[in-house]
Amino acid sequence: MPSDTGKSSCNSQNSNNNNRILIVKKDRPGMALIDTISASPLLKSFVAGSFSGTCSTILFQPLDLVKTRLQTHITPIPAGGSMGMIATVGKVIQNERIFGLWKGVTPSIFRCVPGVGLYFSSLHWLKTNFCEGAPGPLQAIALGVVARTITGVTMIPITVVKTRYESGVYSYGSVREAMSSIYMKEGARGLTCGLLPTLLRDAPFSGLYLMFYTQTKKRVPQYYLEGDFAPAFHFTIGVMAGLLASAVTQPFDVVKTKMQLYPHKFTSLYQACIYVQKKYGPQGYFKGLVPRMLRRTLMAAMAWTVYEQITKSFGLK
């Protein structure tokens, strides 16, 4: 027959264990958030996308700034070529020092981090609800277009601020000051200017990118995408997809920049297109092509590579 002392000892031990559990929970307040993320595939996709967006945004910000400067200023050197890009980099470093190449990184982070997270979570939701298995070519284009449209409309105010930060035409002390200034002077229209060309640039890019990416992945043996060299293969596939999608959508990027920098001058997509055509000719639509191709291609490739690895570790794959 067990003694009361034994029962007391057992109860005491259980009490101590419970206390230890409570202490662990109190010492780790972030565990509730981690549990919430773990329980939701959509949140997992958002977190994975946001993390991949942070890495790629900080790393490739100089290319975005150079692209915007090339599209903003008239240069005697062919502005879409590598020589124009090198000359612009040199001028930025000379006038603004090396950190000038990261001007606009704050609004870029405000835009890309939640934007990429929203894109991947929207894509995950769309694939889960409207696709059975791997999407076909047309399905991939449709998924990419819809997911990017949702993101583009949501993030357009930060896109306007980011473009103006990078251009050197405007000088704002902070993102909050920029948004307040634009709203006071131009109203809600100022915070959404260039929305149409932004969507015409980003939605087809995402649709074409996703199609090229998913279709190329299907043609690569599965063991290459699951082994030690999986990140390298994902990155290579992403680069190929990005180059093709960037070249097709470049003209809309030029028009978007003009409309966001000079909203009073260009009140419609048609006006901006006519101006570019008359001022620069057909080649004007490809100003800043090289840095944009480098930036969008490398950024998308890195974002998808990081996303693939994180979602795999989250158990979404």
PDB file of C-alpha atoms in Angstrom:
ATOM      1  CA  MET A   1       0.000   0.000   0.000  1.00  0.00           C
ATOM      2  CA  PRO A   2       1.578   3.299  -1.053  1.00  0.00           C
ATOM      3  CA  SER A   3       2.325   5.800   1.682  1.00  0.00           C
ATOM      4  CA  ASP A   4       0.962   9.355   1.934  1.00  0.00           C
ATOM      5  CA  THR A   5       4.539  10.546   1.812  1.00  0.00           C
ATOM      6  CA  GLY A   6       4.924   9.005  -1.630  1.00  0.00           C
ATOM      7  CA  LYS A   7       1.731  10.716  -2.829  1.00  0.00           C
ATOM      8  CA  SER A   8       2.905  14.000  -1.382  1.00  0.00           C
ATOM      9  CA  SER A   9       6.256  13.624  -3.077  1.00  0.00           C
ATOM     10  CA  CYS A  10       4.579  12.820  -6.416  1.00  0.00           C
ATOM     11  CA  ASN A  11       2.200  15.798  -6.150  1.00  0.00           C
ATOM     12  CA  SER A  12       5.108  18.048  -5.231  1.00  0.00           C
ATOM     13  CA  GLN A  13       7.035  16.858  -8.291  1.00  0.00           C
ATOM     14  CA  ASN A  14       4.044  17.466 -10.592  1.00  0.00           C
ATOM     15  CA  SER A  15       3.633  20.930  -9.100  1.00  0.00           C
ATOM     16  CA  ASN A  16       7.289  21.692  -9.739  1.00  0.00           C
ATOM     17  CA  ASN A  17       6.966  20.458 -13.327  1.00  0.00           C
ATOM     18  CA  ASN A  18       3.896  22.664 -13.858  1.00  0.00           C
ATOM     19  CA  ASN A  19       5.776  25.626 -12.422  1.00  0.00           C
ATOM     20  CA  ARG A  20       8.661  24.935 -14.784  1.00  0.00           C
ATOM     21  CA  ILE A  21       6.268  24.841 -17.754  1.00  0.00           C
ATOM     22  CA  LEU A  22       4.715  28.156 -16.674  1.00  0.00           C
ATOM     23  CA  ILE A  23       8.171  29.690 -16.286  1.00  0.00           C
ATOM     24  CA  VAL A  24       9.189  28.502 -19.762  1.00  0.00           C
ATOM     25  CA  LYS A  25       6.010  29.970 -21.254  1.00  0.00           C
ATOM     26  CA  LYS A  26       6.570  33.254 -19.431  1.00  0.00           C
ATOM     27  CA  ASP A  27      10.191  33.364 -20.526  1.00  0.00           C
ATOM     28  CA  ARG A  28       9.252  32.756 -24.160  1.00  0.00           C
ATOM     29  CA  PRO A  29       6.398  35.177 -24.994  1.00  0.00           C
ATOM     30  CA  GLY A  30       7.106  34.757 -28.727  1.00  0.00           C
ATOM     31  CA  MET A  31       6.008  31.109 -28.610  1.00  0.00           C
ATOM     32  CA  ALA A  32       2.338  32.076 -28.968  1.00  0.00           C
ATOM     33  CA  LEU A  33       3.160  33.950 -32.177  1.00  0.00           C
ATOM     34  CA  ILE A  34       5.219  31.020 -33.489  1.00  0.00           C
ATOM     35  CA  ASP A  35       2.342  28.633 -32.701  1.00  0.00           C
ATOM     36  CA  THR A  36      -0.095  30.916 -34.536  1.00  0.00           C
ATOM     37  CA  ILE A  37       2.158  31.074 -37.606  1.00  0.00           C
ATOM     38  CA  SER A  38       2.699  27.303 -37.536  1.00  0.00           C
ATOM     39  CA  ALA A  39      -1.057  26.686 -37.521  1.00  0.00           C
ATOM     40  CA  SER A  40      -1.792  28.856 -40.586  1.00  0.00           C
ATOM     41  CA  PRO A  41      -0.466  28.051 -44.086  1.00  0.00           C
ATOM     42  CA  LEU A  42      -1.352  31.595 -45.211  1.00  0.00           C
ATOM     43  CA  LEU A  43       0.704  33.149 -42.402  1.00  0.00           C
ATOM     44  CA  LYS A  44       3.568  30.763 -43.177  1.00  0.00           C
ATOM     45  CA  SER A  45       3.517  31.944 -46.796  1.00  0.00           C
ATOM     46  CA  PHE A  46       3.381  35.591 -45.687  1.00  0.00           C
ATOM     47  CA  VAL A  47       6.309  35.217 -43.269  1.00  0.00           C
ATOM     48  CA  ALA A  48       8.396  33.277 -45.806  1.00  0.00           C
ATOM     49  CA  GLY A  49       7.661  35.872 -48.499  1.00  0.00           C
ATOM     50  CA  SER A  50       8.415  38.814 -46.198  1.00  0.00           C
ATOM     51  CA  PHE A  51      11.751  37.321 -45.162  1.00  0.00           C
ATOM     52  CA  SER A  52      12.754  36.655 -48.767  1.00  0.00           C
ATOM     53  CA  GLY A  53      11.645  40.195 -49.684  1.00  0.00           C
ATOM     54  CA  THR A  54      13.838  41.715 -46.962  1.00  0.00           C
ATOM     55  CA  CYS A  55      16.979  39.949 -48.184  1.00  0.00           C
ATOM     56  CA  SER A  56      16.492  40.785 -51.847  1.00  0.00           C
ATOM     57  CA  THR A  57      15.352  44.396 -51.272  1.00  0.00           C
ATOM     58  CA  ILE A  58      18.407  45.430 -49.250  1.00  0.00           C
ATOM     59  CA  LEU A  59      20.842  43.636 -51.533  1.00  0.00           C
ATOM     60  CA  PHE A  60      19.540  44.952 -54.861  1.00  0.00           C
ATOM     61  CA  GLN A  61      18.347  48.467 -53.922  1.00  0.00           C
ATOM     62  CA  PRO A  62      21.248  50.180 -55.798  1.00  0.00           C
ATOM     63  CA  LEU A  63      20.054  48.668 -59.091  1.00  0.00           C
ATOM     64  CA  ASP A  64      16.553  50.062 -58.533  1.00  0.00           C
ATOM     65  CA  LEU A  65      17.921  53.522 -57.757  1.00  0.00           C
ATOM     66  CA  VAL A  66      20.120  53.513 -60.886  1.00  0.00           C
ATOM     67  CA  LYS A  67      17.171  52.384 -63.024  1.00  0.00           C
ATOM     68  CA  THR A  68      15.003  55.248 -61.711  1.00  0.00           C
ATOM     69  CA  ARG A  69      17.775  57.819 -62.271  1.00  0.00           C
ATOM     70  CA  LEU A  70      18.287  56.628 -65.853  1.00  0.00           C
ATOM     71  CA  GLN A  71      14.575  56.974 -66.548  1.00  0.00           C
ATOM     72  CA  THR A  72      14.435  60.412 -64.917  1.00  0.00           C
ATOM     73  CA  HIS A  73      17.362  62.250 -66.473  1.00  0.00           C
ATOM     74  CA  ILE A  74      18.383  62.818 -70.085  1.00  0.00           C
ATOM     75  CA  THR A  75      21.880  61.457 -70.642  1.00  0.00           C
ATOM     76  CA  PRO A  76      24.084  61.609 -73.760  1.00  0.00           C
ATOM     77  CA  ILE A  77      25.073  57.967 -73.180  1.00  0.00           C
ATOM     78  CA  PRO A  78      22.553  55.301 -74.274  1.00  0.00           C
ATOM     79  CA  ALA A  79      20.543  55.194 -71.050  1.00  0.00           C
ATOM     80  CA  GLY A  80      19.420  51.615 -71.358  1.00  0.00           C
ATOM     81  CA  GLY A  81      22.924  50.222 -71.788  1.00  0.00           C
ATOM     82  CA  SER A  82      25.627  49.145 -69.390  1.00  0.00           C
ATOM     83  CA  MET A  83      27.746  52.293 -70.011  1.00  0.00           C
ATOM     84  CA  GLY A  84      24.848  54.513 -68.941  1.00  0.00           C
ATOM     85  CA  MET A  85      24.430  52.413 -65.814  1.00  0.00           C
ATOM     86  CA  ILE A  86      28.135  52.632 -64.894  1.00  0.00           C
ATOM     87  CA  ALA A  87      28.172  56.407 -65.484  1.00  0.00           C
ATOM     88  CA  THR A  88      25.104  56.846 -63.272  1.00  0.00           C
ATOM     89  CA  VAL A  89      26.631  54.750 -60.480  1.00  0.00           C
ATOM     90  CA  GLY A  90      29.783  56.904 -60.652  1.00  0.00           C
ATOM     91  CA  LYS A  91      27.779  60.119 -60.522  1.00  0.00           C
ATOM     92  CA  VAL A  92      25.726  58.955 -57.510  1.00  0.00           C
ATOM     93  CA  ILE A  93      28.866  57.926 -55.595  1.00  0.00           C
ATOM     94  CA  GLN A  94      30.582  61.231 -56.476  1.00  0.00           C
ATOM     95  CA  ASN A  95      27.657  63.405 -55.353  1.00  0.00           C
ATOM     96  CA  GLU A  96      26.076  61.334 -52.592  1.00  0.00           C
ATOM     97  CA  ARG A  97      28.845  58.888 -51.564  1.00  0.00           C
ATOM     98  CA  ILE A  98      28.519  55.116 -51.580  1.00  0.00           C
ATOM     99  CA  PHE A  99      25.452  55.069 -49.313  1.00  0.00           C
ATOM    100  CA  GLY A 100      23.648  57.225 -51.855  1.00  0.00           C
ATOM    101  CA  LEU A 101      23.113  54.029 -53.835  1.00  0.00           C
ATOM    102  CA  TRP A 102      20.805  52.863 -51.040  1.00  0.00           C
ATOM    103  CA  LYS A 103      18.718  56.039 -51.067  1.00  0.00           C
ATOM    104  CA  GLY A 104      15.082  54.997 -50.930  1.00  0.00           C
ATOM    105  CA  VAL A 105      15.826  51.687 -49.204  1.00  0.00           C
ATOM    106  CA  THR A 106      13.436  52.558 -46.349  1.00  0.00           C
ATOM    107  CA  PRO A 107      10.334  52.983 -48.559  1.00  0.00           C
ATOM    108  CA  SER A 108      11.547  49.984 -50.574  1.00  0.00           C
ATOM    109  CA  ILE A 109      11.481  47.873 -47.408  1.00  0.00           C
ATOM    110  CA  PHE A 110       8.072  49.306 -46.451  1.00  0.00           C
ATOM    111  CA  ARG A 111       6.842  48.298 -49.912  1.00  0.00           C
ATOM    112  CA  CYS A 112       8.643  45.056 -50.689  1.00  0.00           C
ATOM    113  CA  VAL A 113       8.666  43.275 -47.331  1.00  0.00           C
ATOM    114  CA  PRO A 114       4.895  43.243 -46.740  1.00  0.00           C
ATOM    115  CA  GLY A 115       4.331  43.352 -50.519  1.00  0.00           C
ATOM    116  CA  VAL A 116       6.271  40.163 -51.240  1.00  0.00           C
ATOM    117  CA  GLY A 117       4.665  38.510 -48.219  1.00  0.00           C
ATOM    118  CA  LEU A 118       1.195  39.511 -49.453  1.00  0.00           C
ATOM    119  CA  TYR A 119       2.044  38.279 -52.961  1.00  0.00           C
ATOM    120  CA  PHE A 120       3.163  34.824 -51.807  1.00  0.00           C
ATOM    121  CA  SER A 121       0.265  34.404 -49.355  1.00  0.00           C
ATOM    122  CA  SER A 122      -2.229  35.475 -52.063  1.00  0.00           C
ATOM    123  CA  LEU A 123      -0.587  33.065 -54.478  1.00  0.00           C
ATOM    124  CA  HIS A 124      -0.787  30.245 -51.920  1.00  0.00           C
ATOM    125  CA  TRP A 125      -4.476  30.936 -51.280  1.00  0.00           C
ATOM    126  CA  LEU A 126      -5.280  31.091 -55.006  1.00  0.00           C
ATOM    127  CA  LYS A 127      -3.387  27.868 -55.746  1.00  0.00           C
ATOM    128  CA  THR A 128      -5.074  26.088 -52.843  1.00  0.00           C
ATOM    129  CA  ASN A 129      -8.590  27.160 -53.832  1.00  0.00           C
ATOM    130  CA  PHE A 130      -8.476  27.271 -57.621  1.00  0.00           C
ATOM    131  CA  CYS A 131      -5.820  24.766 -58.683  1.00  0.00           C
ATOM    132  CA  GLU A 132      -5.612  21.038 -58.315  1.00  0.00           C
ATOM    133  CA  GLY A 133      -1.969  20.021 -58.337  1.00  0.00           C
ATOM    134  CA  ALA A 134       0.639  22.024 -60.265  1.00  0.00           C
ATOM    135  CA  PRO A 135      -0.830  24.898 -62.339  1.00  0.00           C
ATOM    136  CA  GLY A 136      -0.644  24.728 -66.131  1.00  0.00           C
ATOM    137  CA  PRO A 137       0.851  27.564 -68.246  1.00  0.00           C
ATOM    138  CA  LEU A 138      -2.359  29.613 -68.527  1.00  0.00           C
ATOM    139  CA  GLN A 139      -3.289  28.944 -64.903  1.00  0.00           C
ATOM    140  CA  ALA A 140       0.162  30.110 -63.797  1.00  0.00           C
ATOM    141  CA  ILE A 141      -0.205  33.375 -65.744  1.00  0.00           C
ATOM    142  CA  ALA A 142      -3.663  33.970 -64.247  1.00  0.00           C
ATOM    143  CA  LEU A 143      -2.476  33.214 -60.684  1.00  0.00           C
ATOM    144  CA  GLY A 144       0.517  35.530 -61.017  1.00  0.00           C
ATOM    145  CA  VAL A 145      -1.563  38.348 -62.498  1.00  0.00           C
ATOM    146  CA  VAL A 146      -4.270  38.186 -59.801  1.00  0.00           C
ATOM    147  CA  ALA A 147      -1.801  37.881 -56.887  1.00  0.00           C
ATOM    148  CA  ARG A 148       0.293  40.791 -58.171  1.00  0.00           C
ATOM    149  CA  THR A 149      -2.783  42.951 -58.823  1.00  0.00           C
ATOM    150  CA  ILE A 150      -3.898  42.499 -55.204  1.00  0.00           C
ATOM    151  CA  THR A 151      -0.416  43.459 -54.012  1.00  0.00           C
ATOM    152  CA  GLY A 152       0.002  46.344 -56.474  1.00  0.00           C
ATOM    153  CA  VAL A 153      -3.269  48.043 -55.520  1.00  0.00           C
ATOM    154  CA  THR A 154      -2.550  47.622 -51.786  1.00  0.00           C
ATOM    155  CA  MET A 155       1.015  48.948 -51.941  1.00  0.00           C
ATOM    156  CA  ILE A 156       0.671  51.750 -54.547  1.00  0.00           C
ATOM    157  CA  PRO A 157       1.104  54.671 -52.052  1.00  0.00           C
ATOM    158  CA  ILE A 158       4.474  53.276 -50.917  1.00  0.00           C
ATOM    159  CA  THR A 159       5.432  52.640 -54.560  1.00  0.00           C
ATOM    160  CA  VAL A 160       4.895  56.343 -55.332  1.00  0.00           C
ATOM    161  CA  VAL A 161       7.005  57.382 -52.315  1.00  0.00           C
ATOM    162  CA  LYS A 162       9.772  54.920 -53.245  1.00  0.00           C
ATOM    163  CA  THR A 163       9.995  56.204 -56.828  1.00  0.00           C
ATOM    164  CA  ARG A 164      10.228  59.821 -55.686  1.00  0.00           C
ATOM    165  CA  TYR A 165      12.829  58.999 -53.042  1.00  0.00           C
ATOM    166  CA  GLU A 166      15.065  57.304 -55.614  1.00  0.00           C
ATOM    167  CA  SER A 167      14.716  59.943 -58.339  1.00  0.00           C
ATOM    168  CA  GLY A 168      16.623  62.782 -56.656  1.00  0.00           C
ATOM    169  CA  VAL A 169      13.861  65.159 -57.884  1.00  0.00           C
ATOM    170  CA  TYR A 170      12.163  65.261 -54.473  1.00  0.00           C
ATOM    171  CA  SER A 171      13.682  65.535 -50.999  1.00  0.00           C
ATOM    172  CA  TYR A 172      11.748  63.993 -48.129  1.00  0.00           C
ATOM    173  CA  GLY A 173      12.979  63.491 -44.576  1.00  0.00           C
ATOM    174  CA  SER A 174      10.952  60.326 -43.915  1.00  0.00           C
ATOM    175  CA  VAL A 175       8.333  58.041 -45.418  1.00  0.00           C
ATOM    176  CA  ARG A 176       5.694  59.578 -43.145  1.00  0.00           C
ATOM    177  CA  GLU A 177       6.663  63.101 -44.238  1.00  0.00           C
ATOM    178  CA  ALA A 178       6.576  62.061 -47.895  1.00  0.00           C
ATOM    179  CA  MET A 179       3.102  60.526 -47.658  1.00  0.00           C
ATOM    180  CA  SER A 180       1.792  63.499 -45.690  1.00  0.00           C
ATOM    181  CA  SER A 181       3.289  65.993 -48.164  1.00  0.00           C
ATOM    182  CA  ILE A 182       1.912  64.169 -51.215  1.00  0.00           C
ATOM    183  CA  TYR A 183      -1.548  63.878 -49.678  1.00  0.00           C
ATOM    184  CA  MET A 184      -1.641  67.569 -48.615  1.00  0.00           C
ATOM    185  CA  LYS A 185      -0.504  68.842 -52.038  1.00  0.00           C
ATOM    186  CA  GLU A 186      -2.033  66.300 -54.413  1.00  0.00           C
ATOM    187  CA  GLY A 187      -4.716  64.494 -52.441  1.00  0.00           C
ATOM    188  CA  ALA A 188      -5.462  60.780 -52.693  1.00  0.00           C
ATOM    189  CA  ARG A 189      -4.827  60.965 -56.442  1.00  0.00           C
ATOM    190  CA  GLY A 190      -1.162  61.767 -55.757  1.00  0.00           C
ATOM    191  CA  LEU A 191      -0.746  58.617 -53.660  1.00  0.00           C
ATOM    192  CA  THR A 192      -2.207  56.452 -56.424  1.00  0.00           C
ATOM    193  CA  CYS A 193      -0.687  58.101 -59.502  1.00  0.00           C
ATOM    194  CA  GLY A 194       0.817  55.637 -61.947  1.00  0.00           C
ATOM    195  CA  LEU A 195      -1.378  52.782 -60.677  1.00  0.00           C
ATOM    196  CA  LEU A 196      -2.420  51.661 -64.173  1.00  0.00           C
ATOM    197  CA  PRO A 197       1.107  51.409 -65.656  1.00  0.00           C
ATOM    198  CA  THR A 198       2.301  49.844 -62.382  1.00  0.00           C
ATOM    199  CA  LEU A 199      -0.289  47.103 -62.785  1.00  0.00           C
ATOM    200  CA  LEU A 200       0.435  46.795 -66.515  1.00  0.00           C
ATOM    201  CA  ARG A 201       4.105  46.320 -65.592  1.00  0.00           C
ATOM    202  CA  ASP A 202       3.846  44.127 -62.483  1.00  0.00           C
ATOM    203  CA  ALA A 203       0.833  41.923 -63.232  1.00  0.00           C
ATOM    204  CA  PRO A 204       2.112  40.617 -66.605  1.00  0.00           C
ATOM    205  CA  PHE A 205       5.638  40.317 -65.149  1.00  0.00           C
ATOM    206  CA  SER A 206       4.388  38.138 -62.295  1.00  0.00           C
ATOM    207  CA  GLY A 207       2.144  36.096 -64.579  1.00  0.00           C
ATOM    208  CA  LEU A 208       4.881  35.479 -67.149  1.00  0.00           C
ATOM    209  CA  TYR A 209       7.488  34.899 -64.437  1.00  0.00           C
ATOM    210  CA  LEU A 210       5.341  32.309 -62.673  1.00  0.00           C
ATOM    211  CA  MET A 211       4.600  30.561 -65.961  1.00  0.00           C
ATOM    212  CA  PHE A 212       8.268  30.417 -67.014  1.00  0.00           C
ATOM    213  CA  TYR A 213       9.310  29.392 -63.497  1.00  0.00           C
ATOM    214  CA  THR A 214       6.770  26.603 -62.978  1.00  0.00           C
ATOM    215  CA  GLN A 215       7.078  25.223 -66.500  1.00  0.00           C
ATOM    216  CA  THR A 216      10.902  25.160 -66.347  1.00  0.00           C
ATOM    217  CA  LYS A 217      10.769  23.428 -62.945  1.00  0.00           C
ATOM    218  CA  LYS A 218       8.640  20.667 -64.476  1.00  0.00           C
ATOM    219  CA  ARG A 219      11.380  19.938 -66.989  1.00  0.00           C
ATOM    220  CA  VAL A 220      14.121  19.626 -64.365  1.00  0.00           C
ATOM    221  CA  PRO A 221      14.515  16.164 -62.773  1.00  0.00           C
ATOM    222  CA  GLN A 222      13.001  16.221 -59.278  1.00  0.00           C
ATOM    223  CA  TYR A 223      16.132  14.958 -57.543  1.00  0.00           C
ATOM    224  CA  TYR A 224      17.966  18.131 -58.644  1.00  0.00           C
ATOM    225  CA  LEU A 225      15.322  20.257 -56.872  1.00  0.00           C
ATOM    226  CA  GLU A 226      15.494  18.310 -53.620  1.00  0.00           C
ATOM    227  CA  GLY A 227      19.223  17.636 -53.167  1.00  0.00           C
ATOM    228  CA  ASP A 228      22.057  19.737 -51.804  1.00  0.00           C
ATOM    229  CA  PHE A 229      22.130  21.889 -54.932  1.00  0.00           C
ATOM    230  CA  ALA A 230      18.387  22.653 -54.871  1.00  0.00           C
ATOM    231  CA  PRO A 231      18.864  26.387 -54.016  1.00  0.00           C
ATOM    232  CA  ALA A 232      21.281  26.800 -56.943  1.00  0.00           C
ATOM    233  CA  PHE A 233      18.823  25.182 -59.367  1.00  0.00           C
ATOM    234  CA  HIS A 234      15.913  27.278 -58.054  1.00  0.00           C
ATOM    235  CA  PHE A 235      18.004  30.435 -58.422  1.00  0.00           C
ATOM    236  CA  THR A 236      19.064  29.565 -61.997  1.00  0.00           C
ATOM    237  CA  ILE A 237      15.479  28.839 -63.031  1.00  0.00           C
ATOM    238  CA  GLY A 238      14.414  32.129 -61.423  1.00  0.00           C
ATOM    239  CA  VAL A 239      17.057  34.093 -63.342  1.00  0.00           C
ATOM    240  CA  MET A 240      15.918  32.642 -66.661  1.00  0.00           C
ATOM    241  CA  ALA A 241      12.274  33.418 -65.915  1.00  0.00           C
ATOM    242  CA  GLY A 242      13.122  36.941 -64.731  1.00  0.00           C
ATOM    243  CA  LEU A 243      15.080  37.895 -67.839  1.00  0.00           C
ATOM    244  CA  LEU A 244      12.209  36.975 -70.129  1.00  0.00           C
ATOM    245  CA  ALA A 245       9.504  38.640 -68.024  1.00  0.00           C
ATOM    246  CA  SER A 246      11.544  41.848 -67.466  1.00  0.00           C
ATOM    247  CA  ALA A 247      12.192  42.481 -71.155  1.00  0.00           C
ATOM    248  CA  VAL A 248       8.488  42.151 -72.044  1.00  0.00           C
ATOM    249  CA  THR A 249       7.246  44.573 -69.350  1.00  0.00           C
ATOM    250  CA  GLN A 250      10.004  47.245 -69.490  1.00  0.00           C
ATOM    251  CA  PRO A 251       8.010  49.909 -71.438  1.00  0.00           C
ATOM    252  CA  PHE A 252       5.380  50.103 -68.694  1.00  0.00           C
ATOM    253  CA  ASP A 253       8.106  50.667 -66.093  1.00  0.00           C
ATOM    254  CA  VAL A 254       9.315  53.770 -67.969  1.00  0.00           C
ATOM    255  CA  VAL A 255       5.775  55.162 -68.261  1.00  0.00           C
ATOM    256  CA  LYS A 256       5.066  54.416 -64.568  1.00  0.00           C
ATOM    257  CA  THR A 257       8.163  56.370 -63.486  1.00  0.00           C
ATOM    258  CA  LYS A 258       7.165  59.415 -65.554  1.00  0.00           C
ATOM    259  CA  MET A 259       3.620  59.458 -64.159  1.00  0.00           C
ATOM    260  CA  GLN A 260       4.719  59.086 -60.535  1.00  0.00           C
ATOM    261  CA  LEU A 261       7.418  61.756 -60.720  1.00  0.00           C
ATOM    262  CA  TYR A 262       5.416  64.344 -62.692  1.00  0.00           C
ATOM    263  CA  PRO A 263       1.716  63.700 -61.896  1.00  0.00           C
ATOM    264  CA  HIS A 264       0.626  67.214 -62.992  1.00  0.00           C
ATOM    265  CA  LYS A 265       2.329  66.832 -66.371  1.00  0.00           C
ATOM    266  CA  PHE A 266       1.139  63.286 -67.083  1.00  0.00           C
ATOM    267  CA  THR A 267      -2.443  62.733 -65.996  1.00  0.00           C
ATOM    268  CA  SER A 268      -3.042  59.675 -68.161  1.00  0.00           C
ATOM    269  CA  LEU A 269      -1.204  56.638 -69.518  1.00  0.00           C
ATOM    270  CA  TYR A 270      -1.746  57.899 -73.065  1.00  0.00           C
ATOM    271  CA  GLN A 271      -0.111  61.289 -72.321  1.00  0.00           C
ATOM    272  CA  ALA A 272       2.968  59.636 -70.845  1.00  0.00           C
ATOM    273  CA  CYS A 273       3.307  57.213 -73.777  1.00  0.00           C
ATOM    274  CA  ILE A 274       3.055  60.043 -76.337  1.00  0.00           C
ATOM    275  CA  TYR A 275       5.682  62.050 -74.458  1.00  0.00           C
ATOM    276  CA  VAL A 276       8.174  59.172 -74.312  1.00  0.00           C
ATOM    277  CA  GLN A 277       7.624  58.394 -78.000  1.00  0.00           C
ATOM    278  CA  LYS A 278       8.127  62.007 -79.129  1.00  0.00           C
ATOM    279  CA  LYS A 279      11.021  62.768 -76.788  1.00  0.00           C
ATOM    280  CA  TYR A 280      13.097  59.609 -77.097  1.00  0.00           C
ATOM    281  CA  GLY A 281      11.576  57.467 -79.827  1.00  0.00           C
ATOM    282  CA  PRO A 282      10.958  53.707 -79.429  1.00  0.00           C
ATOM    283  CA  GLN A 283      14.258  53.258 -77.548  1.00  0.00           C
ATOM    284  CA  GLY A 284      12.902  55.547 -74.818  1.00  0.00           C
ATOM    285  CA  TYR A 285      10.671  52.739 -73.613  1.00  0.00           C
ATOM    286  CA  PHE A 286      13.769  50.750 -72.728  1.00  0.00           C
ATOM    287  CA  LYS A 287      15.626  53.370 -70.667  1.00  0.00           C
ATOM    288  CA  GLY A 288      16.994  51.662 -67.567  1.00  0.00           C
ATOM    289  CA  LEU A 289      16.471  48.190 -69.033  1.00  0.00           C
ATOM    290  CA  VAL A 290      19.840  46.758 -67.932  1.00  0.00           C
ATOM    291  CA  PRO A 291      19.644  47.699 -64.208  1.00  0.00           C
ATOM    292  CA  ARG A 292      15.959  46.762 -64.081  1.00  0.00           C
ATOM    293  CA  MET A 293      16.594  43.375 -65.672  1.00  0.00           C
ATOM    294  CA  LEU A 294      19.434  42.763 -63.242  1.00  0.00           C
ATOM    295  CA  ARG A 295      17.463  43.923 -60.231  1.00  0.00           C
ATOM    296  CA  ARG A 296      14.085  42.334 -61.008  1.00  0.00           C
ATOM    297  CA  THR A 297      15.660  39.113 -62.217  1.00  0.00           C
ATOM    298  CA  LEU A 298      18.057  38.666 -59.303  1.00  0.00           C
ATOM    299  CA  MET A 299      15.511  39.888 -56.759  1.00  0.00           C
ATOM    300  CA  ALA A 300      12.773  37.564 -58.015  1.00  0.00           C
ATOM    301  CA  ALA A 301      15.198  34.643 -58.279  1.00  0.00           C
ATOM    302  CA  MET A 302      16.459  35.196 -54.722  1.00  0.00           C
ATOM    303  CA  ALA A 303      12.944  35.739 -53.347  1.00  0.00           C
ATOM    304  CA  TRP A 304      11.690  32.498 -54.879  1.00  0.00           C
ATOM    305  CA  THR A 305      14.797  30.566 -53.824  1.00  0.00           C
ATOM    306  CA  VAL A 306      14.509  31.726 -50.190  1.00  0.00           C
ATOM    307  CA  TYR A 307      10.741  31.216 -50.273  1.00  0.00           C
ATOM    308  CA  GLU A 308      11.091  27.657 -51.585  1.00  0.00           C
ATOM    309  CA  GLN A 309      13.563  26.766 -48.817  1.00  0.00           C
ATOM    310  CA  ILE A 310      11.559  28.381 -46.004  1.00  0.00           C
ATOM    311  CA  THR A 311       8.238  26.878 -47.083  1.00  0.00           C
ATOM    312  CA  LYS A 312       9.953  23.496 -47.297  1.00  0.00           C
ATOM    313  CA  SER A 313      11.133  23.858 -43.683  1.00  0.00           C
ATOM    314  CA  PHE A 314       7.609  25.037 -42.703  1.00  0.00           C
ATOM    315  CA  GLY A 315       6.137  21.878 -44.197  1.00  0.00           C
ATOM    316  CA  LEU A 316       4.186  23.648 -46.973  1.00  0.00           C
ATOM    317  CA  LYS A 317       6.000  21.613 -49.665  1.00  0.00           C
TER     318      LYS A 317
END
